[in-house]
PDB file of C-alpha atoms in Angstrom:
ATOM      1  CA  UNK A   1     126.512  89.437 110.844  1.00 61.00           C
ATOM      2  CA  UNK A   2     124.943  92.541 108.945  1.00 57.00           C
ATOM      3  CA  UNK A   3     127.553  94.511 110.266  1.00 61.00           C
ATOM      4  CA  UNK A   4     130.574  92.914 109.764  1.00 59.00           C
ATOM      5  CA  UNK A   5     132.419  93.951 106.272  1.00 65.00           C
ATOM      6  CA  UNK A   6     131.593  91.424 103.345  1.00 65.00           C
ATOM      7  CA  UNK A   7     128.306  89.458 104.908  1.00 68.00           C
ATOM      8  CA  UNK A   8     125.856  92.970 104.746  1.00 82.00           C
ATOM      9  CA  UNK A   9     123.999  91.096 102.152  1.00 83.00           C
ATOM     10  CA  UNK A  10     123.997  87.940 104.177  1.00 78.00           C
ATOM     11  CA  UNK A  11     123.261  89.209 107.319  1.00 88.00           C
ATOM     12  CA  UNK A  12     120.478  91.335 106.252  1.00 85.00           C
ATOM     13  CA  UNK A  13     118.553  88.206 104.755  1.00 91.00           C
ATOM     14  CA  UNK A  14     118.615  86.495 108.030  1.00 92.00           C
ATOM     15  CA  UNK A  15     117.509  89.853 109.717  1.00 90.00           C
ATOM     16  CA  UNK A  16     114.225  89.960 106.638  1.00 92.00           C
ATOM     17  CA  UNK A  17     113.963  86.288 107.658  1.00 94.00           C
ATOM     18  CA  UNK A  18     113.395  86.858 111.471  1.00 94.00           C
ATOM     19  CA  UNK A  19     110.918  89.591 110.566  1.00 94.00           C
ATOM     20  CA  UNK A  20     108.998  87.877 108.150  1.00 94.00           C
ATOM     21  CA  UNK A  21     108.548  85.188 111.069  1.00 94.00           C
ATOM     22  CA  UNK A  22     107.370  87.910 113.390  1.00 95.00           C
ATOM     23  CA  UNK A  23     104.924  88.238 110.930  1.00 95.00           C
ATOM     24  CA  UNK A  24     106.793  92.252 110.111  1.00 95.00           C
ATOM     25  CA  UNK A  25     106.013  92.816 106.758  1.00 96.00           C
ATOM     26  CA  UNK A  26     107.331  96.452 106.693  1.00 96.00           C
ATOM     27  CA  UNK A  27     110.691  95.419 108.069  1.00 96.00           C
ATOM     28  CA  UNK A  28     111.134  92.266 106.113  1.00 95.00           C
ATOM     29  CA  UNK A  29     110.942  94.241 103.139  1.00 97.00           C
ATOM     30  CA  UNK A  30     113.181  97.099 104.365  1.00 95.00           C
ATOM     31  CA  UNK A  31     115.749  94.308 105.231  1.00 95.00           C
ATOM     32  CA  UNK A  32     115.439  92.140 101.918  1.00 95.00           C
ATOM     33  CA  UNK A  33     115.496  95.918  99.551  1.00 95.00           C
ATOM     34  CA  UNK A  34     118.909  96.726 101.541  1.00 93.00           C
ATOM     35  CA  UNK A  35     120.101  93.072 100.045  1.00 95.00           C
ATOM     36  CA  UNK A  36     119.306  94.092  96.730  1.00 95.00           C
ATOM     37  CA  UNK A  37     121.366  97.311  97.311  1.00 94.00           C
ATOM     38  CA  UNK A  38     124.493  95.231  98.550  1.00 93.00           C
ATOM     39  CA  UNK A  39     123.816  92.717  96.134  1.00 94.00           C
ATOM     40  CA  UNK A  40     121.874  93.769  92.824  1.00 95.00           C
ATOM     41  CA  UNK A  41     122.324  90.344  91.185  1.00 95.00           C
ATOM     42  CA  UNK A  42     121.029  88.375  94.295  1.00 94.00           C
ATOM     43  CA  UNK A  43     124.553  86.330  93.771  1.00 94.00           C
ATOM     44  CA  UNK A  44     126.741  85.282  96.988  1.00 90.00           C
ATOM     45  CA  UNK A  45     123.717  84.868  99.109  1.00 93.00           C
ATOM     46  CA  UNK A  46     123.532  81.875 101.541  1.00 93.00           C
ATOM     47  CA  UNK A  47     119.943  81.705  98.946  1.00 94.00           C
ATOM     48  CA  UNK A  48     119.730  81.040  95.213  1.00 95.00           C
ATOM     49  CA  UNK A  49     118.881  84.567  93.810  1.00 96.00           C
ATOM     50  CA  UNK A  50     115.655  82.700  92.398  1.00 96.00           C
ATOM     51  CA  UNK A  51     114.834  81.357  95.833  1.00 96.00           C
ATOM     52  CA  UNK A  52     115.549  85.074  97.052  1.00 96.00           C
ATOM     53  CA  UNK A  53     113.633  86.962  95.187  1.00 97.00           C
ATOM     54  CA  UNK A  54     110.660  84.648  95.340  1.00 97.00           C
ATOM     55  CA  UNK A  55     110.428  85.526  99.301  1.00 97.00           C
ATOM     56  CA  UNK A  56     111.404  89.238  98.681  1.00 97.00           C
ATOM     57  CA  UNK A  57     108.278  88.856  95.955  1.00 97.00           C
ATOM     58  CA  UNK A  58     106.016  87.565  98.661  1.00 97.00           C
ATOM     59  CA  UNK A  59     106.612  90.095 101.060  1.00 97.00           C
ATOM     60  CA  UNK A  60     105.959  92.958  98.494  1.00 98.00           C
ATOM     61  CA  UNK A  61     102.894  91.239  98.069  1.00 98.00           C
ATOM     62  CA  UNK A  62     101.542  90.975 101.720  1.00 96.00           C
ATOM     63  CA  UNK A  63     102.750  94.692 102.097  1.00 97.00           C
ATOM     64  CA  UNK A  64     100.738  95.727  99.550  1.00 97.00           C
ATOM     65  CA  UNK A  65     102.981  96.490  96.839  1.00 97.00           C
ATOM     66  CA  UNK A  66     101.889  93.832  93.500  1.00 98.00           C
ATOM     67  CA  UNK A  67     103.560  95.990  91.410  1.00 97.00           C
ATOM     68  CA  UNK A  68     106.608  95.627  92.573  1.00 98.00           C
ATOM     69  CA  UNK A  69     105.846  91.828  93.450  1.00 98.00           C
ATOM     70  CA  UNK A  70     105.158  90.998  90.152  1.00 98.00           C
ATOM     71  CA  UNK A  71     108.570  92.176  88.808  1.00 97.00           C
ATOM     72  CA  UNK A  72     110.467  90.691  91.594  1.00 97.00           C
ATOM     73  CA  UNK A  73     108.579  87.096  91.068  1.00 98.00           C
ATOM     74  CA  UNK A  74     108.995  87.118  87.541  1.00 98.00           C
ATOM     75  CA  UNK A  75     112.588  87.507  88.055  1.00 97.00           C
ATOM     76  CA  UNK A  76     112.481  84.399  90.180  1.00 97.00           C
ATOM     77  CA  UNK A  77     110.929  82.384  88.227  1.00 97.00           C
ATOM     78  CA  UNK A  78     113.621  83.273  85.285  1.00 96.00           C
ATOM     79  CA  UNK A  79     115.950  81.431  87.299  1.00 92.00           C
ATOM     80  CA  UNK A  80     114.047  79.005  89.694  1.00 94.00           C
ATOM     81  CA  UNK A  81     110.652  77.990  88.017  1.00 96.00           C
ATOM     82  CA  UNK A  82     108.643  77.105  91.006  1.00 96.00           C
ATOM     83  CA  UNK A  83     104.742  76.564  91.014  1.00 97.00           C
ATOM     84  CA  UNK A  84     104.309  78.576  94.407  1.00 97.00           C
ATOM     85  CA  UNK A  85     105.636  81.682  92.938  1.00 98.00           C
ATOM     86  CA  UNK A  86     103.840  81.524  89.427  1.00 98.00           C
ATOM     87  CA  UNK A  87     100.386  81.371  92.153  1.00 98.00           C
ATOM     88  CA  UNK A  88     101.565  84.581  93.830  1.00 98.00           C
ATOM     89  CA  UNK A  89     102.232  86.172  90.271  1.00 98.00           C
ATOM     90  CA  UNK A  90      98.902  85.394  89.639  1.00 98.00           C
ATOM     91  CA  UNK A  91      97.603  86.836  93.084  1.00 97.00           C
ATOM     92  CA  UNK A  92      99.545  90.047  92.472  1.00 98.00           C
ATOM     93  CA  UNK A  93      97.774  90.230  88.730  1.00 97.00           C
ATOM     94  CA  UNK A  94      94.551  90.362  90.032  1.00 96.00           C
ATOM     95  CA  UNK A  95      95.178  93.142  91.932  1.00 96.00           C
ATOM     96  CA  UNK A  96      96.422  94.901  89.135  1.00 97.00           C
ATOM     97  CA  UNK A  97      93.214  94.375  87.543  1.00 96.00           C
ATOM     98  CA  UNK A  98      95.386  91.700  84.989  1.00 97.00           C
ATOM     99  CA  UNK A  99      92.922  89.309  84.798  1.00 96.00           C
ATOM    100  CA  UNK A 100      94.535  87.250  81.265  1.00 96.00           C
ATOM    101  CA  UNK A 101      98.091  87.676  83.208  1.00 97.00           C
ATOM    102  CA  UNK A 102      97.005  85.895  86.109  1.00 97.00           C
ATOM    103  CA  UNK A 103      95.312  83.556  84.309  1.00 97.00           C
ATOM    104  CA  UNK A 104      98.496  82.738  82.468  1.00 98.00           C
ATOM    105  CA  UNK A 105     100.423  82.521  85.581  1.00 98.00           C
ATOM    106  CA  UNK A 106      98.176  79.965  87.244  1.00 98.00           C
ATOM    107  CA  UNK A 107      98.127  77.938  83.932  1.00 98.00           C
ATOM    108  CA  UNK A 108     102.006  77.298  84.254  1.00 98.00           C
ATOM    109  CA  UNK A 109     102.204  76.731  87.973  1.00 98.00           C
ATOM    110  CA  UNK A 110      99.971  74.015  87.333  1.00 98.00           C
ATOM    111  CA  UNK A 111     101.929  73.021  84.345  1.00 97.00           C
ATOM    112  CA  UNK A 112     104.970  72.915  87.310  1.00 97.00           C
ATOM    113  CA  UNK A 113     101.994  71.151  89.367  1.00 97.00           C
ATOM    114  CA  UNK A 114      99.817  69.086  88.108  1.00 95.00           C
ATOM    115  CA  UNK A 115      98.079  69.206  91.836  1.00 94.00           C
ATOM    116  CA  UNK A 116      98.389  72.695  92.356  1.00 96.00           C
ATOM    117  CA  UNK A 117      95.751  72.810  94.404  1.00 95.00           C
ATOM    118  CA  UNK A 118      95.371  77.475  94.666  1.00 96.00           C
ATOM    119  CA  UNK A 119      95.961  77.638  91.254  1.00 97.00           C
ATOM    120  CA  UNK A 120      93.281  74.726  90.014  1.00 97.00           C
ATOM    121  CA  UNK A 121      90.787  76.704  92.481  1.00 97.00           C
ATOM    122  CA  UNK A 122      91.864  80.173  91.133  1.00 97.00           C
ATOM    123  CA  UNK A 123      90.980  78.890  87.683  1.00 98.00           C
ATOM    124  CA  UNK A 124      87.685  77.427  88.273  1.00 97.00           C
ATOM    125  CA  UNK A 125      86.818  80.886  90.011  1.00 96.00           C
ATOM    126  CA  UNK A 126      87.749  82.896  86.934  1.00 95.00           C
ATOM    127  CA  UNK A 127      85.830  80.195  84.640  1.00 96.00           C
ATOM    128  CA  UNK A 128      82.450  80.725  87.017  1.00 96.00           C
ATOM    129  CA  UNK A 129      82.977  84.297  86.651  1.00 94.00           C
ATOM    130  CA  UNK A 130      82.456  83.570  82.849  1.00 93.00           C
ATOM    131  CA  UNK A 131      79.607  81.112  83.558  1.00 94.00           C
ATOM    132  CA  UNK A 132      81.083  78.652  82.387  1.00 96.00           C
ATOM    133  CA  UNK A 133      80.746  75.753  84.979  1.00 96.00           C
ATOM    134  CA  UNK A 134      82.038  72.651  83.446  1.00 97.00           C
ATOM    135  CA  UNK A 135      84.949  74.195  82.453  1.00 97.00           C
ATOM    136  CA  UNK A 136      85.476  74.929  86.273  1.00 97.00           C
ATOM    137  CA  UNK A 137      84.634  71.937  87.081  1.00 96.00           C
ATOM    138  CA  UNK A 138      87.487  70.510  84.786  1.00 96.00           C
ATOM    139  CA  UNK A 139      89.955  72.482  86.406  1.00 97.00           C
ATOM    140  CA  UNK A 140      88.575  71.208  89.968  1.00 96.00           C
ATOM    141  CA  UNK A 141      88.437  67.292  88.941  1.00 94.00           C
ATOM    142  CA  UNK A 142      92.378  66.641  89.129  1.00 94.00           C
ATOM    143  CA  UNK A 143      91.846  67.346  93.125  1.00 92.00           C
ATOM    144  CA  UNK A 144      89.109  64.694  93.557  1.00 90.00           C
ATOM    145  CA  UNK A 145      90.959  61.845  92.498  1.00 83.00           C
ATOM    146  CA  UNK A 146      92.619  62.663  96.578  1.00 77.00           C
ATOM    147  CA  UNK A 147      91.023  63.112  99.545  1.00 78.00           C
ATOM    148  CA  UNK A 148      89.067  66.305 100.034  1.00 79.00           C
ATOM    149  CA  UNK A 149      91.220  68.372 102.575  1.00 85.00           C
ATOM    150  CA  UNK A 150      89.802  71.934 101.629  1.00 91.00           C
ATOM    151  CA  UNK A 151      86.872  73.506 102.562  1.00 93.00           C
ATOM    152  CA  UNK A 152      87.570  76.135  99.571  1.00 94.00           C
ATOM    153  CA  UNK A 153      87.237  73.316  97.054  1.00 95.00           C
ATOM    154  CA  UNK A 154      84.639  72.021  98.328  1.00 94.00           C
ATOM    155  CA  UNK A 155      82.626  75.461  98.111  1.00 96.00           C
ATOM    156  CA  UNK A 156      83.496  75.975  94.713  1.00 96.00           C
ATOM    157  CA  UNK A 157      82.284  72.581  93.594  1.00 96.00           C
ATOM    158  CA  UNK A 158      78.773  73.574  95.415  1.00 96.00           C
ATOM    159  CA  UNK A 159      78.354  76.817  93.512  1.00 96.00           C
ATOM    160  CA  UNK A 160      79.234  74.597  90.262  1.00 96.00           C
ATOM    161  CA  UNK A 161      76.773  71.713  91.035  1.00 96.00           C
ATOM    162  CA  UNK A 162      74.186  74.880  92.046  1.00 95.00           C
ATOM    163  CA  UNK A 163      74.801  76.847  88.729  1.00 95.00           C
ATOM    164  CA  UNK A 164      74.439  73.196  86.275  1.00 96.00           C
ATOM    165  CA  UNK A 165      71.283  72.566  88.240  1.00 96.00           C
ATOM    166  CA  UNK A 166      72.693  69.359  90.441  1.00 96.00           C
ATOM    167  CA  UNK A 167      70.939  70.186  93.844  1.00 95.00           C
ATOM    168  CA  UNK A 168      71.781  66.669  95.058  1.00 96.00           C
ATOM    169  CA  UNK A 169      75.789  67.245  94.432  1.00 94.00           C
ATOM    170  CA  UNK A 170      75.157  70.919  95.384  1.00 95.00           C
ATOM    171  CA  UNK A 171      73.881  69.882  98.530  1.00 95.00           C
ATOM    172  CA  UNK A 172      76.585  67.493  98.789  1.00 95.00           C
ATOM    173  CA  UNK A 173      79.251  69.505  98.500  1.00 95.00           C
ATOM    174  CA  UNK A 174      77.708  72.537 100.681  1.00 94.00           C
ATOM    175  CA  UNK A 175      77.806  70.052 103.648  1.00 94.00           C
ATOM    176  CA  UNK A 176      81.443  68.989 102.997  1.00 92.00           C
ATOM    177  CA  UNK A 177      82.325  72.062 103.174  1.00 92.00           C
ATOM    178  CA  UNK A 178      80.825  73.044 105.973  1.00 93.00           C
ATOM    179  CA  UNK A 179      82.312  69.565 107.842  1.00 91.00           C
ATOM    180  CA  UNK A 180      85.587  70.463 106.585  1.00 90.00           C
ATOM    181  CA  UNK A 181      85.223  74.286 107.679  1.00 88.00           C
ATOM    182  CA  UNK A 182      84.346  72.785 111.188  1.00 87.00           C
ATOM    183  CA  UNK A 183      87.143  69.963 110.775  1.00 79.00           C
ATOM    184  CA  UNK A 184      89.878  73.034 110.380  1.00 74.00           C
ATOM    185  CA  UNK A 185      88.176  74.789 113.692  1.00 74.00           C
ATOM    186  CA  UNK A 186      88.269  72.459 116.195  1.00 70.00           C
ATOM    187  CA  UNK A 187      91.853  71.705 114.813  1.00 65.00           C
ATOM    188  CA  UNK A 188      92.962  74.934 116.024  1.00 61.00           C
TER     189      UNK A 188
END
């Protein structure tokens, strides 16, 4: 398809697709950049150009380029608002050493998501970080009105019970998260 006149653009989304499956960063991004070159407006694609760039952001990220990532995710979310992407913004920030701008980014994919459950976690990290426990345990307390499914929240919730002195919740938590850790092994 990438080589027949007028579906380039097309064709070489499907071929970034199949790579990005095959777990080939590298190629995935050569693929998706030669898209861009076809089609510089991300129009005419058998994708929105929001929904495009949000996977050509995601694969700058895994290869290691945030830079890059962040501009091409902002650009999605211009067009296509989407909580997944603000968390990857956010992702890419931090390794930019932009603390406040990932901050910011996890703030509105959880204003997208109430639920969100990377971004709530995110948040209660960077509020620990500024020893400031309750307020990461209000970020956290949306996600225990459900089931606990993550070993992640769980472990945050221990070091919070730990650091406002609650050894019995600390302890609590410490095991669920070692059940669910366990749970997620033998699942595989």
């Amino acid at each position: 398809m990438a080589a027949i006149s007028g579906n380039e653009g097309r064709g070489n989304v499907l071929i970034g697709k199949i790579h990005e499956t095959q777990n080939n960063t590298r190629l995935t991004i050569e693929s998706w950049n030669r898209v861009l070159e076809i089609h510089p407006d991300a129009k005419g694609l058998q994708v929105s150009p929001g929904e495009f760039t949000a996977m050509y952001g995601s694969a700058l990220l895994d290869g290691g380029q945030p830079e890059e990532a962040v501009s091409m995710l902002k650009w999605s979310v211009k067009t296509r608002p989407h909580a997944e992407t603000f968390v990857m913004i956010g992702k890419a920030c931090i390794q930019l050493n932009q603390k406040p701008e990932a901050v910011n980014a996890w703030k509105q994919a959880i204003a997208l998501d109430r639920l969100n459950r990377e971004s709530r976690e995110e948040l209660a990290n960077a509020a620990l970080q500024q020893s400031a426990p309750k307020e990461a345990l209000d970020w956290l307390s949306p996600l225990l009105e459900d089931t606990m499914e993550h070993s992640s929240t769980a472990y945050i919730l221990q070091r919070i019970y730990s650091l406002l002195k609650d050894e019995k919740l600390s302890s609590h938590w410490r095991q669920q998260a070692k059940e669910l850790r366990l749970d997620r092994k033998s699942a595989v």
